[in-house]
Amino acid sequence: MDIYKKILQESGRKKLALLIDPDKCNRKSIKKRLEIANNCKVDFIFVGGSLLNYDLMDKCIVAIKSLTKIPIIIFPGNGMHISPKADAILFLSLISGRNADLLIGNHVHSAPIIKKFNLEAIPTGYMIMESGHITTAQYVSNSIPLPRSKPDVAVSTAIAGEMLGLKAIYIDAGSGAENPVPSEIITAVKKNINIPLIIGGGIRTPEAAKTATAAGADIIVIGNAAEENPELLTLIKNSI
Ligand code: 1GP
């Protein structure tokens, strides 16, 4: 399965990714969410978290696979988060930060394993956005988030990512963010790049999801809100 092709397919149709945290993943806890995801045709399942370990990632993917055929994409918190059981992995480079390990260091360790597993790697420029309280992603990445009031900084960063050959840009306000990525930033970035734009973090309502897609997001990612209220997935899917 060529997952990147699926991301590019029907480029005008906004897509929804459900994020499942392997630290909170057992068959029982994800069953309802995945039933709803199947019914409302969620496009992708992202699996990832900032603090998990390999073993949990593998088990979680097996559990998800027993409940859905939706493509599973690893959204790694570090270079050890790899599983041969997934369909693809976002090969993230934290281009909003200046932490060399997250720009290239972890990649050197994980690339041979990803290759050995024959796992599709999607080179993705990952940009963490200032969003209120410090998020786990900000803390763990030891990086300064992009300022929310400076669209130019986000735009320049995204353009540089595309010029470096990255195949997607993911702007993340962080899991459970107080405030999602501002729509002005989404619009400004989208206008300046020709690769898919993924937006996540702190999107909790169909209105917020619609705001993000109307501003230019190609894929939106929903994690916490669907954990709390799985029915929200259908409402969000219908609104974007
Ligand atoms: C976090 O973008 C994801 O990295 C999703 O965030 O859990 O806040 O939806 P939420």
JSON list of C-alpha atoms and ligand atoms in Angstrom, two decimals:
[
{"chain": "A", "resi": 1, "resn": "MET", "atom": "CA", "xyz": [0.00, 0.00, 0.00]},
{"chain": "A", "resi": 2, "resn": "ASP", "atom": "CA", "xyz": [1.46, 3.37, -1.02]},
{"chain": "A", "resi": 3, "resn": "ILE", "atom": "CA", "xyz": [0.34, 5.58, 1.85]},
{"chain": "A", "resi": 4, "resn": "TYR", "atom": "CA", "xyz": [1.84, 8.82, 0.55]},
{"chain": "A", "resi": 5, "resn": "LYS", "atom": "CA", "xyz": [-0.20, 8.35, -2.64]},
{"chain": "A", "resi": 6, "resn": "LYS", "atom": "CA", "xyz": [-3.29, 8.04, -0.47]},
{"chain": "A", "resi": 7, "resn": "ILE", "atom": "CA", "xyz": [-2.39, 11.31, 1.24]},
{"chain": "A", "resi": 8, "resn": "LEU", "atom": "CA", "xyz": [-2.10, 13.01, -2.15]},
{"chain": "A", "resi": 9, "resn": "GLN", "atom": "CA", "xyz": [-5.24, 11.41, -3.60]},
{"chain": "A", "resi": 10, "resn": "GLU", "atom": "CA", "xyz": [-8.33, 13.61, -4.02]},
{"chain": "A", "resi": 11, "resn": "SER", "atom": "CA", "xyz": [-6.29, 16.63, -2.98]},
{"chain": "A", "resi": 12, "resn": "GLY", "atom": "CA", "xyz": [-9.38, 18.82, -2.56]},
{"chain": "A", "resi": 13, "resn": "ARG", "atom": "CA", "xyz": [-10.96, 16.42, -0.05]},
{"chain": "A", "resi": 14, "resn": "LYS", "atom": "CA", "xyz": [-10.00, 17.21, 3.54]},
{"chain": "A", "resi": 15, "resn": "LYS", "atom": "CA", "xyz": [-8.80, 14.17, 5.44]},
{"chain": "A", "resi": 16, "resn": "LEU", "atom": "CA", "xyz": [-9.09, 13.11, 9.05]},
{"chain": "A", "resi": 17, "resn": "ALA", "atom": "CA", "xyz": [-6.49, 11.23, 11.09]},
{"chain": "A", "resi": 18, "resn": "LEU", "atom": "CA", "xyz": [-7.33, 9.67, 14.45]},
{"chain": "A", "resi": 19, "resn": "LEU", "atom": "CA", "xyz": [-4.35, 9.67, 16.81]},
{"chain": "A", "resi": 20, "resn": "ILE", "atom": "CA", "xyz": [-4.11, 6.75, 19.21]},
{"chain": "A", "resi": 21, "resn": "ASP", "atom": "CA", "xyz": [-1.66, 6.92, 22.09]},
{"chain": "A", "resi": 22, "resn": "PRO", "atom": "CA", "xyz": [-0.03, 3.50, 22.59]},
{"chain": "A", "resi": 23, "resn": "ASP", "atom": "CA", "xyz": [0.33, 4.22, 26.31]},
{"chain": "A", "resi": 24, "resn": "LYS", "atom": "CA", "xyz": [-3.46, 4.12, 26.59]},
{"chain": "A", "resi": 25, "resn": "CYS", "atom": "CA", "xyz": [-4.16, 1.43, 24.02]},
{"chain": "A", "resi": 26, "resn": "ASN", "atom": "CA", "xyz": [-5.84, -1.88, 24.65]},
{"chain": "A", "resi": 27, "resn": "ARG", "atom": "CA", "xyz": [-8.45, -3.60, 22.50]},
{"chain": "A", "resi": 28, "resn": "LYS", "atom": "CA", "xyz": [-11.27, -2.67, 24.87]},
{"chain": "A", "resi": 29, "resn": "SER", "atom": "CA", "xyz": [-10.34, 1.01, 25.15]},
{"chain": "A", "resi": 30, "resn": "ILE", "atom": "CA", "xyz": [-9.99, 1.57, 21.39]},
{"chain": "A", "resi": 31, "resn": "LYS", "atom": "CA", "xyz": [-12.91, -0.61, 20.18]},
{"chain": "A", "resi": 32, "resn": "LYS", "atom": "CA", "xyz": [-15.61, 2.06, 20.25]},
{"chain": "A", "resi": 33, "resn": "ARG", "atom": "CA", "xyz": [-13.35, 4.72, 18.68]},
{"chain": "A", "resi": 34, "resn": "LEU", "atom": "CA", "xyz": [-12.40, 2.40, 15.85]},
{"chain": "A", "resi": 35, "resn": "GLU", "atom": "CA", "xyz": [-16.00, 1.27, 15.23]},
{"chain": "A", "resi": 36, "resn": "ILE", "atom": "CA", "xyz": [-16.93, 4.91, 14.81]},
{"chain": "A", "resi": 37, "resn": "ALA", "atom": "CA", "xyz": [-13.79, 5.60, 12.75]},
{"chain": "A", "resi": 38, "resn": "ASN", "atom": "CA", "xyz": [-14.75, 2.74, 10.40]},
{"chain": "A", "resi": 39, "resn": "ASN", "atom": "CA", "xyz": [-18.31, 3.96, 10.05]},
{"chain": "A", "resi": 40, "resn": "CYS", "atom": "CA", "xyz": [-17.48, 7.59, 9.37]},
{"chain": "A", "resi": 41, "resn": "LYS", "atom": "CA", "xyz": [-14.51, 6.64, 7.17]},
{"chain": "A", "resi": 42, "resn": "VAL", "atom": "CA", "xyz": [-11.61, 8.20, 9.02]},
{"chain": "A", "resi": 43, "resn": "ASP", "atom": "CA", "xyz": [-8.72, 8.33, 6.52]},
{"chain": "A", "resi": 44, "resn": "PHE", "atom": "CA", "xyz": [-5.71, 7.42, 8.66]},
{"chain": "A", "resi": 45, "resn": "ILE", "atom": "CA", "xyz": [-4.84, 6.14, 12.09]},
{"chain": "A", "resi": 46, "resn": "PHE", "atom": "CA", "xyz": [-1.76, 7.79, 13.57]},
{"chain": "A", "resi": 47, "resn": "VAL", "atom": "CA", "xyz": [-0.11, 5.88, 16.40]},
{"chain": "A", "resi": 48, "resn": "GLY", "atom": "CA", "xyz": [2.30, 7.71, 18.63]},
{"chain": "A", "resi": 49, "resn": "GLY", "atom": "CA", "xyz": [3.10, 9.53, 21.80]},
{"chain": "A", "resi": 50, "resn": "SER", "atom": "CA", "xyz": [6.06, 11.28, 23.31]},
{"chain": "A", "resi": 51, "resn": "LEU", "atom": "CA", "xyz": [6.87, 8.79, 26.06]},
{"chain": "A", "resi": 52, "resn": "LEU", "atom": "CA", "xyz": [6.00, 5.27, 24.95]},
{"chain": "A", "resi": 53, "resn": "ASN", "atom": "CA", "xyz": [8.25, 2.28, 24.32]},
{"chain": "A", "resi": 54, "resn": "TYR", "atom": "CA", "xyz": [8.60, -0.06, 21.33]},
{"chain": "A", "resi": 55, "resn": "ASP", "atom": "CA", "xyz": [6.80, -2.96, 22.90]},
{"chain": "A", "resi": 56, "resn": "LEU", "atom": "CA", "xyz": [3.61, -0.97, 23.50]},
{"chain": "A", "resi": 57, "resn": "MET", "atom": "CA", "xyz": [3.71, 0.43, 19.96]},
{"chain": "A", "resi": 58, "resn": "ASP", "atom": "CA", "xyz": [3.78, -3.07, 18.46]},
{"chain": "A", "resi": 59, "resn": "LYS", "atom": "CA", "xyz": [0.97, -4.38, 20.65]},
{"chain": "A", "resi": 60, "resn": "CYS", "atom": "CA", "xyz": [-1.15, -1.33, 19.98]},
{"chain": "A", "resi": 61, "resn": "ILE", "atom": "CA", "xyz": [-0.81, -1.69, 16.21]},
{"chain": "A", "resi": 62, "resn": "VAL", "atom": "CA", "xyz": [-1.80, -5.37, 16.39]},
{"chain": "A", "resi": 63, "resn": "ALA", "atom": "CA", "xyz": [-4.90, -4.41, 18.42]},
{"chain": "A", "resi": 64, "resn": "ILE", "atom": "CA", "xyz": [-5.83, -1.64, 15.96]},
{"chain": "A", "resi": 65, "resn": "LYS", "atom": "CA", "xyz": [-5.35, -3.96, 12.99]},
{"chain": "A", "resi": 66, "resn": "SER", "atom": "CA", "xyz": [-7.76, -6.47, 14.49]},
{"chain": "A", "resi": 67, "resn": "LEU", "atom": "CA", "xyz": [-10.44, -3.77, 14.48]},
{"chain": "A", "resi": 68, "resn": "THR", "atom": "CA", "xyz": [-9.94, -1.78, 11.27]},
{"chain": "A", "resi": 69, "resn": "LYS", "atom": "CA", "xyz": [-8.49, -1.72, 7.78]},
{"chain": "A", "resi": 70, "resn": "ILE", "atom": "CA", "xyz": [-7.77, 2.04, 7.93]},
{"chain": "A", "resi": 71, "resn": "PRO", "atom": "CA", "xyz": [-4.07, 2.63, 7.12]},
{"chain": "A", "resi": 72, "resn": "ILE", "atom": "CA", "xyz": [-1.88, 2.89, 10.20]},
{"chain": "A", "resi": 73, "resn": "ILE", "atom": "CA", "xyz": [0.90, 5.49, 10.23]},
{"chain": "A", "resi": 74, "resn": "ILE", "atom": "CA", "xyz": [3.44, 5.75, 13.04]},
{"chain": "A", "resi": 75, "resn": "PHE", "atom": "CA", "xyz": [3.81, 9.26, 14.44]},
{"chain": "A", "resi": 76, "resn": "PRO", "atom": "CA", "xyz": [7.04, 8.67, 16.37]},
{"chain": "A", "resi": 77, "resn": "GLY", "atom": "CA", "xyz": [8.02, 10.42, 19.59]},
{"chain": "A", "resi": 78, "resn": "ASN", "atom": "CA", "xyz": [11.63, 9.26, 19.15]},
{"chain": "A", "resi": 79, "resn": "GLY", "atom": "CA", "xyz": [13.85, 7.12, 16.94]},
{"chain": "A", "resi": 80, "resn": "MET", "atom": "CA", "xyz": [12.88, 3.90, 18.73]},
{"chain": "A", "resi": 81, "resn": "HIS", "atom": "CA", "xyz": [9.23, 4.14, 17.83]},
{"chain": "A", "resi": 82, "resn": "ILE", "atom": "CA", "xyz": [9.26, 1.81, 14.85]},
{"chain": "A", "resi": 83, "resn": "SER", "atom": "CA", "xyz": [7.15, -1.23, 14.13]},
{"chain": "A", "resi": 84, "resn": "PRO", "atom": "CA", "xyz": [7.12, -3.46, 11.05]},
{"chain": "A", "resi": 85, "resn": "LYS", "atom": "CA", "xyz": [3.39, -3.92, 11.58]},
{"chain": "A", "resi": 86, "resn": "ALA", "atom": "CA", "xyz": [2.45, -0.36, 10.56]},
{"chain": "A", "resi": 87, "resn": "ASP", "atom": "CA", "xyz": [1.74, 0.70, 6.98]},
{"chain": "A", "resi": 88, "resn": "ALA", "atom": "CA", "xyz": [4.01, 3.76, 7.05]},
{"chain": "A", "resi": 89, "resn": "ILE", "atom": "CA", "xyz": [5.93, 6.06, 9.36]},
{"chain": "A", "resi": 90, "resn": "LEU", "atom": "CA", "xyz": [6.10, 9.85, 9.40]},
{"chain": "A", "resi": 91, "resn": "PHE", "atom": "CA", "xyz": [9.87, 10.30, 9.17]},
{"chain": "A", "resi": 92, "resn": "LEU", "atom": "CA", "xyz": [9.81, 13.50, 11.22]},
{"chain": "A", "resi": 93, "resn": "SER", "atom": "CA", "xyz": [12.42, 16.19, 11.22]},
{"chain": "A", "resi": 94, "resn": "LEU", "atom": "CA", "xyz": [11.74, 18.83, 13.88]},
{"chain": "A", "resi": 95, "resn": "ILE", "atom": "CA", "xyz": [12.41, 21.81, 11.63]},
{"chain": "A", "resi": 96, "resn": "SER", "atom": "CA", "xyz": [10.94, 24.35, 14.07]},
{"chain": "A", "resi": 97, "resn": "GLY", "atom": "CA", "xyz": [13.65, 23.42, 16.60]},
{"chain": "A", "resi": 98, "resn": "ARG", "atom": "CA", "xyz": [17.42, 23.48, 16.66]},
{"chain": "A", "resi": 99, "resn": "ASN", "atom": "CA", "xyz": [17.90, 20.16, 18.36]},
{"chain": "A", "resi": 100, "resn": "ALA", "atom": "CA", "xyz": [20.30, 18.25, 16.10]},
{"chain": "A", "resi": 101, "resn": "ASP", "atom": "CA", "xyz": [19.13, 14.85, 17.36]},
{"chain": "A", "resi": 102, "resn": "LEU", "atom": "CA", "xyz": [15.60, 15.56, 16.18]},
{"chain": "A", "resi": 103, "resn": "LEU", "atom": "CA", "xyz": [16.76, 17.09, 12.90]},
{"chain": "A", "resi": 104, "resn": "ILE", "atom": "CA", "xyz": [19.07, 14.22, 11.87]},
{"chain": "A", "resi": 105, "resn": "GLY", "atom": "CA", "xyz": [20.54, 12.30, 14.83]},
{"chain": "A", "resi": 106, "resn": "ASN", "atom": "CA", "xyz": [17.67, 9.91, 15.59]},
{"chain": "A", "resi": 107, "resn": "HIS", "atom": "CA", "xyz": [17.19, 9.38, 11.88]},
{"chain": "A", "resi": 108, "resn": "VAL", "atom": "CA", "xyz": [20.67, 7.91, 11.47]},
{"chain": "A", "resi": 109, "resn": "HIS", "atom": "CA", "xyz": [19.78, 5.26, 14.05]},
{"chain": "A", "resi": 110, "resn": "SER", "atom": "CA", "xyz": [16.30, 4.51, 12.81]},
{"chain": "A", "resi": 111, "resn": "ALA", "atom": "CA", "xyz": [16.76, 4.66, 9.01]},
{"chain": "A", "resi": 112, "resn": "PRO", "atom": "CA", "xyz": [18.46, 1.24, 8.64]},
{"chain": "A", "resi": 113, "resn": "ILE", "atom": "CA", "xyz": [15.75, -0.39, 10.77]},
{"chain": "A", "resi": 114, "resn": "ILE", "atom": "CA", "xyz": [12.94, 1.26, 8.79]},
{"chain": "A", "resi": 115, "resn": "LYS", "atom": "CA", "xyz": [14.63, 0.06, 5.61]},
{"chain": "A", "resi": 116, "resn": "LYS", "atom": "CA", "xyz": [15.00, -3.47, 6.94]},
{"chain": "A", "resi": 117, "resn": "PHE", "atom": "CA", "xyz": [11.31, -3.53, 7.90]},
{"chain": "A", "resi": 118, "resn": "ASN", "atom": "CA", "xyz": [10.43, -2.26, 4.41]},
{"chain": "A", "resi": 119, "resn": "LEU", "atom": "CA", "xyz": [8.29, 0.37, 6.13]},
{"chain": "A", "resi": 120, "resn": "GLU", "atom": "CA", "xyz": [7.20, 3.30, 3.96]},
{"chain": "A", "resi": 121, "resn": "ALA", "atom": "CA", "xyz": [8.87, 6.46, 5.32]},
{"chain": "A", "resi": 122, "resn": "ILE", "atom": "CA", "xyz": [7.13, 9.77, 4.65]},
{"chain": "A", "resi": 123, "resn": "PRO", "atom": "CA", "xyz": [9.68, 12.59, 5.14]},
{"chain": "A", "resi": 124, "resn": "THR", "atom": "CA", "xyz": [7.78, 15.19, 7.16]},
{"chain": "A", "resi": 125, "resn": "GLY", "atom": "CA", "xyz": [8.77, 18.62, 8.44]},
{"chain": "A", "resi": 126, "resn": "TYR", "atom": "CA", "xyz": [7.46, 18.73, 11.99]},
{"chain": "A", "resi": 127, "resn": "MET", "atom": "CA", "xyz": [6.77, 22.18, 13.43]},
{"chain": "A", "resi": 128, "resn": "ILE", "atom": "CA", "xyz": [5.73, 22.69, 17.04]},
{"chain": "A", "resi": 129, "resn": "MET", "atom": "CA", "xyz": [3.57, 25.77, 17.59]},
{"chain": "A", "resi": 130, "resn": "GLU", "atom": "CA", "xyz": [3.32, 27.83, 20.76]},
{"chain": "A", "resi": 131, "resn": "SER", "atom": "CA", "xyz": [-0.11, 27.01, 22.19]},
{"chain": "A", "resi": 132, "resn": "GLY", "atom": "CA", "xyz": [-0.41, 28.19, 25.81]},
{"chain": "A", "resi": 133, "resn": "HIS", "atom": "CA", "xyz": [0.89, 25.91, 28.58]},
{"chain": "A", "resi": 134, "resn": "ILE", "atom": "CA", "xyz": [4.05, 23.96, 27.77]},
{"chain": "A", "resi": 135, "resn": "THR", "atom": "CA", "xyz": [3.07, 20.71, 26.03]},
{"chain": "A", "resi": 136, "resn": "THR", "atom": "CA", "xyz": [4.81, 17.34, 26.40]},
{"chain": "A", "resi": 137, "resn": "ALA", "atom": "CA", "xyz": [6.10, 17.64, 22.81]},
{"chain": "A", "resi": 138, "resn": "GLN", "atom": "CA", "xyz": [7.72, 20.99, 23.59]},
{"chain": "A", "resi": 139, "resn": "TYR", "atom": "CA", "xyz": [9.25, 19.73, 26.82]},
{"chain": "A", "resi": 140, "resn": "VAL", "atom": "CA", "xyz": [10.50, 16.39, 25.50]},
{"chain": "A", "resi": 141, "resn": "SER", "atom": "CA", "xyz": [11.90, 17.90, 22.29]},
{"chain": "A", "resi": 142, "resn": "ASN", "atom": "CA", "xyz": [13.85, 20.50, 24.25]},
{"chain": "A", "resi": 143, "resn": "SER", "atom": "CA", "xyz": [12.97, 23.07, 21.60]},
{"chain": "A", "resi": 144, "resn": "ILE", "atom": "CA", "xyz": [11.39, 26.49, 21.46]},
{"chain": "A", "resi": 145, "resn": "PRO", "atom": "CA", "xyz": [8.00, 26.41, 19.72]},
{"chain": "A", "resi": 146, "resn": "LEU", "atom": "CA", "xyz": [7.18, 28.69, 16.81]},
{"chain": "A", "resi": 147, "resn": "PRO", "atom": "CA", "xyz": [5.68, 32.01, 17.96]},
{"chain": "A", "resi": 148, "resn": "ARG", "atom": "CA", "xyz": [1.93, 32.09, 17.24]},
{"chain": "A", "resi": 149, "resn": "SER", "atom": "CA", "xyz": [1.93, 35.79, 16.43]},
{"chain": "A", "resi": 150, "resn": "LYS", "atom": "CA", "xyz": [4.62, 35.50, 13.72]},
{"chain": "A", "resi": 151, "resn": "PRO", "atom": "CA", "xyz": [3.25, 33.77, 10.61]},
{"chain": "A", "resi": 152, "resn": "ASP", "atom": "CA", "xyz": [6.40, 34.74, 8.68]},
{"chain": "A", "resi": 153, "resn": "VAL", "atom": "CA", "xyz": [8.56, 32.52, 10.84]},
{"chain": "A", "resi": 154, "resn": "ALA", "atom": "CA", "xyz": [6.25, 29.55, 10.28]},
{"chain": "A", "resi": 155, "resn": "VAL", "atom": "CA", "xyz": [6.05, 30.27, 6.54]},
{"chain": "A", "resi": 156, "resn": "SER", "atom": "CA", "xyz": [9.83, 30.52, 6.11]},
{"chain": "A", "resi": 157, "resn": "THR", "atom": "CA", "xyz": [10.32, 27.32, 8.09]},
{"chain": "A", "resi": 158, "resn": "ALA", "atom": "CA", "xyz": [7.78, 25.43, 5.98]},
{"chain": "A", "resi": 159, "resn": "ILE", "atom": "CA", "xyz": [9.25, 26.72, 2.71]},
{"chain": "A", "resi": 160, "resn": "ALA", "atom": "CA", "xyz": [12.71, 25.61, 3.84]},
{"chain": "A", "resi": 161, "resn": "GLY", "atom": "CA", "xyz": [11.28, 22.18, 4.69]},
{"chain": "A", "resi": 162, "resn": "GLU", "atom": "CA", "xyz": [9.79, 21.82, 1.23]},
{"chain": "A", "resi": 163, "resn": "MET", "atom": "CA", "xyz": [13.04, 23.00, -0.40]},
{"chain": "A", "resi": 164, "resn": "LEU", "atom": "CA", "xyz": [14.93, 20.37, 1.56]},
{"chain": "A", "resi": 165, "resn": "GLY", "atom": "CA", "xyz": [12.74, 17.75, -0.10]},
{"chain": "A", "resi": 166, "resn": "LEU", "atom": "CA", "xyz": [10.33, 16.97, 2.73]},
{"chain": "A", "resi": 167, "resn": "LYS", "atom": "CA", "xyz": [7.03, 15.55, 1.47]},
{"chain": "A", "resi": 168, "resn": "ALA", "atom": "CA", "xyz": [4.63, 17.00, 4.07]},
{"chain": "A", "resi": 169, "resn": "ILE", "atom": "CA", "xyz": [4.50, 19.65, 6.77]},
{"chain": "A", "resi": 170, "resn": "TYR", "atom": "CA", "xyz": [2.91, 18.87, 10.14]},
{"chain": "A", "resi": 171, "resn": "ILE", "atom": "CA", "xyz": [2.22, 21.88, 12.37]},
{"chain": "A", "resi": 172, "resn": "ASP", "atom": "CA", "xyz": [1.36, 20.65, 15.85]},
{"chain": "A", "resi": 173, "resn": "ALA", "atom": "CA", "xyz": [0.09, 22.72, 18.77]},
{"chain": "A", "resi": 174, "resn": "GLY", "atom": "CA", "xyz": [0.83, 19.62, 20.90]},
{"chain": "A", "resi": 175, "resn": "SER", "atom": "CA", "xyz": [-1.35, 16.98, 22.48]},
{"chain": "A", "resi": 176, "resn": "GLY", "atom": "CA", "xyz": [-4.13, 18.53, 24.53]},
{"chain": "A", "resi": 177, "resn": "ALA", "atom": "CA", "xyz": [-2.98, 22.04, 23.60]},
{"chain": "A", "resi": 178, "resn": "GLU", "atom": "CA", "xyz": [-4.80, 24.94, 25.19]},
{"chain": "A", "resi": 179, "resn": "ASN", "atom": "CA", "xyz": [-5.11, 26.62, 21.78]},
{"chain": "A", "resi": 180, "resn": "PRO", "atom": "CA", "xyz": [-4.95, 24.99, 18.35]},
{"chain": "A", "resi": 181, "resn": "VAL", "atom": "CA", "xyz": [-2.72, 26.27, 15.53]},
{"chain": "A", "resi": 182, "resn": "PRO", "atom": "CA", "xyz": [-4.02, 29.76, 14.56]},
{"chain": "A", "resi": 183, "resn": "SER", "atom": "CA", "xyz": [-5.93, 29.84, 11.27]},
{"chain": "A", "resi": 184, "resn": "GLU", "atom": "CA", "xyz": [-3.82, 32.80, 10.01]},
{"chain": "A", "resi": 185, "resn": "ILE", "atom": "CA", "xyz": [-0.72, 30.63, 10.29]},
{"chain": "A", "resi": 186, "resn": "ILE", "atom": "CA", "xyz": [-2.40, 27.71, 8.50]},
{"chain": "A", "resi": 187, "resn": "THR", "atom": "CA", "xyz": [-3.49, 29.98, 5.64]},
{"chain": "A", "resi": 188, "resn": "ALA", "atom": "CA", "xyz": [-0.10, 31.67, 5.32]},
{"chain": "A", "resi": 189, "resn": "VAL", "atom": "CA", "xyz": [1.81, 28.38, 5.28]},
{"chain": "A", "resi": 190, "resn": "LYS", "atom": "CA", "xyz": [-0.62, 26.68, 2.88]},
{"chain": "A", "resi": 191, "resn": "LYS", "atom": "CA", "xyz": [-0.28, 29.55, 0.39]},
{"chain": "A", "resi": 192, "resn": "ASN", "atom": "CA", "xyz": [3.48, 29.07, 0.29]},
{"chain": "A", "resi": 193, "resn": "ILE", "atom": "CA", "xyz": [3.94, 25.32, -0.03]},
{"chain": "A", "resi": 194, "resn": "ASN", "atom": "CA", "xyz": [2.87, 22.66, -2.50]},
{"chain": "A", "resi": 195, "resn": "ILE", "atom": "CA", "xyz": [3.06, 19.66, -0.20]},
{"chain": "A", "resi": 196, "resn": "PRO", "atom": "CA", "xyz": [0.29, 18.40, 2.10]},
{"chain": "A", "resi": 197, "resn": "LEU", "atom": "CA", "xyz": [-0.26, 20.33, 5.32]},
{"chain": "A", "resi": 198, "resn": "ILE", "atom": "CA", "xyz": [-1.15, 18.37, 8.46]},
{"chain": "A", "resi": 199, "resn": "ILE", "atom": "CA", "xyz": [-2.55, 20.26, 11.45]},
{"chain": "A", "resi": 200, "resn": "GLY", "atom": "CA", "xyz": [-3.11, 18.89, 14.95]},
{"chain": "A", "resi": 201, "resn": "GLY", "atom": "CA", "xyz": [-3.15, 19.62, 18.65]},
{"chain": "A", "resi": 202, "resn": "GLY", "atom": "CA", "xyz": [-6.03, 20.99, 20.70]},
{"chain": "A", "resi": 203, "resn": "ILE", "atom": "CA", "xyz": [-8.76, 20.51, 18.08]},
{"chain": "A", "resi": 204, "resn": "ARG", "atom": "CA", "xyz": [-11.78, 19.58, 20.18]},
{"chain": "A", "resi": 205, "resn": "THR", "atom": "CA", "xyz": [-14.88, 20.60, 18.23]},
{"chain": "A", "resi": 206, "resn": "PRO", "atom": "CA", "xyz": [-16.28, 20.27, 14.71]},
{"chain": "A", "resi": 207, "resn": "GLU", "atom": "CA", "xyz": [-16.07, 24.08, 14.48]},
{"chain": "A", "resi": 208, "resn": "ALA", "atom": "CA", "xyz": [-12.35, 24.11, 15.29]},
{"chain": "A", "resi": 209, "resn": "ALA", "atom": "CA", "xyz": [-11.79, 21.30, 12.78]},
{"chain": "A", "resi": 210, "resn": "LYS", "atom": "CA", "xyz": [-13.69, 23.24, 10.11]},
{"chain": "A", "resi": 211, "resn": "THR", "atom": "CA", "xyz": [-11.71, 26.38, 10.90]},
{"chain": "A", "resi": 212, "resn": "ALA", "atom": "CA", "xyz": [-8.46, 24.47, 10.33]},
{"chain": "A", "resi": 213, "resn": "THR", "atom": "CA", "xyz": [-9.52, 22.87, 7.04]},
{"chain": "A", "resi": 214, "resn": "ALA", "atom": "CA", "xyz": [-11.11, 26.09, 5.74]},
{"chain": "A", "resi": 215, "resn": "ALA", "atom": "CA", "xyz": [-7.83, 27.86, 6.50]},
{"chain": "A", "resi": 216, "resn": "GLY", "atom": "CA", "xyz": [-5.90, 25.32, 4.41]},
{"chain": "A", "resi": 217, "resn": "ALA", "atom": "CA", "xyz": [-5.18, 22.15, 6.41]},
{"chain": "A", "resi": 218, "resn": "ASP", "atom": "CA", "xyz": [-5.24, 19.06, 4.18]},
{"chain": "A", "resi": 219, "resn": "ILE", "atom": "CA", "xyz": [-5.29, 16.60, 7.08]},
{"chain": "A", "resi": 220, "resn": "ILE", "atom": "CA", "xyz": [-6.36, 17.27, 10.63]},
{"chain": "A", "resi": 221, "resn": "VAL", "atom": "CA", "xyz": [-5.35, 15.10, 13.57]},
{"chain": "A", "resi": 222, "resn": "ILE", "atom": "CA", "xyz": [-7.65, 14.39, 16.50]},
{"chain": "A", "resi": 223, "resn": "GLY", "atom": "CA", "xyz": [-6.34, 12.63, 19.61]},
{"chain": "A", "resi": 224, "resn": "ASN", "atom": "CA", "xyz": [-7.57, 13.62, 23.07]},
{"chain": "A", "resi": 225, "resn": "ALA", "atom": "CA", "xyz": [-11.01, 14.81, 22.03]},
{"chain": "A", "resi": 226, "resn": "ALA", "atom": "CA", "xyz": [-11.85, 11.43, 20.45]},
{"chain": "A", "resi": 227, "resn": "GLU", "atom": "CA", "xyz": [-10.57, 9.63, 23.53]},
{"chain": "A", "resi": 228, "resn": "GLU", "atom": "CA", "xyz": [-13.02, 11.61, 25.65]},
{"chain": "A", "resi": 229, "resn": "ASN", "atom": "CA", "xyz": [-15.91, 11.47, 23.20]},
{"chain": "A", "resi": 230, "resn": "PRO", "atom": "CA", "xyz": [-15.56, 9.02, 20.28]},
{"chain": "A", "resi": 231, "resn": "GLU", "atom": "CA", "xyz": [-18.84, 10.24, 18.68]},
{"chain": "A", "resi": 232, "resn": "LEU", "atom": "CA", "xyz": [-17.07, 13.51, 17.96]},
{"chain": "A", "resi": 233, "resn": "LEU", "atom": "CA", "xyz": [-15.23, 11.79, 15.10]},
{"chain": "A", "resi": 234, "resn": "THR", "atom": "CA", "xyz": [-18.39, 11.53, 13.03]},
{"chain": "A", "resi": 235, "resn": "LEU", "atom": "CA", "xyz": [-19.32, 15.15, 13.70]},
{"chain": "A", "resi": 236, "resn": "ILE", "atom": "CA", "xyz": [-15.82, 16.29, 12.78]},
{"chain": "A", "resi": 237, "resn": "LYS", "atom": "CA", "xyz": [-15.66, 14.11, 9.68]},
{"chain": "A", "resi": 238, "resn": "ASN", "atom": "CA", "xyz": [-18.98, 15.56, 8.50]},
{"chain": "A", "resi": 239, "resn": "SER", "atom": "CA", "xyz": [-17.94, 19.13, 9.18]},
{"chain": "A", "resi": 240, "resn": "ILE", "atom": "CA", "xyz": [-14.56, 19.29, 7.39]},
{"chain": "B", "resi": 1, "resn": "1GP", "atom": "C1", "xyz": [-0.78, 15.75, 19.05]},
{"chain": "B", "resi": 1, "resn": "1GP", "atom": "O1", "xyz": [-1.56, 16.66, 16.99]},
{"chain": "B", "resi": 1, "resn": "1GP", "atom": "C2", "xyz": [-1.77, 15.67, 17.94]},
{"chain": "B", "resi": 1, "resn": "1GP", "atom": "O2", "xyz": [0.51, 15.58, 18.62]},
{"chain": "B", "resi": 1, "resn": "1GP", "atom": "C3", "xyz": [-3.21, 15.60, 18.42]},
{"chain": "B", "resi": 1, "resn": "1GP", "atom": "O3", "xyz": [-3.45, 16.45, 19.51]},
{"chain": "B", "resi": 1, "resn": "1GP", "atom": "O4", "xyz": [-4.57, 15.07, 21.26]},
{"chain": "B", "resi": 1, "resn": "1GP", "atom": "O5", "xyz": [-4.81, 17.55, 21.25]},
{"chain": "B", "resi": 1, "resn": "1GP", "atom": "O6", "xyz": [-5.95, 16.16, 19.51]},
{"chain": "B", "resi": 1, "resn": "1GP", "atom": "P1", "xyz": [-4.78, 16.30, 20.43]}
]
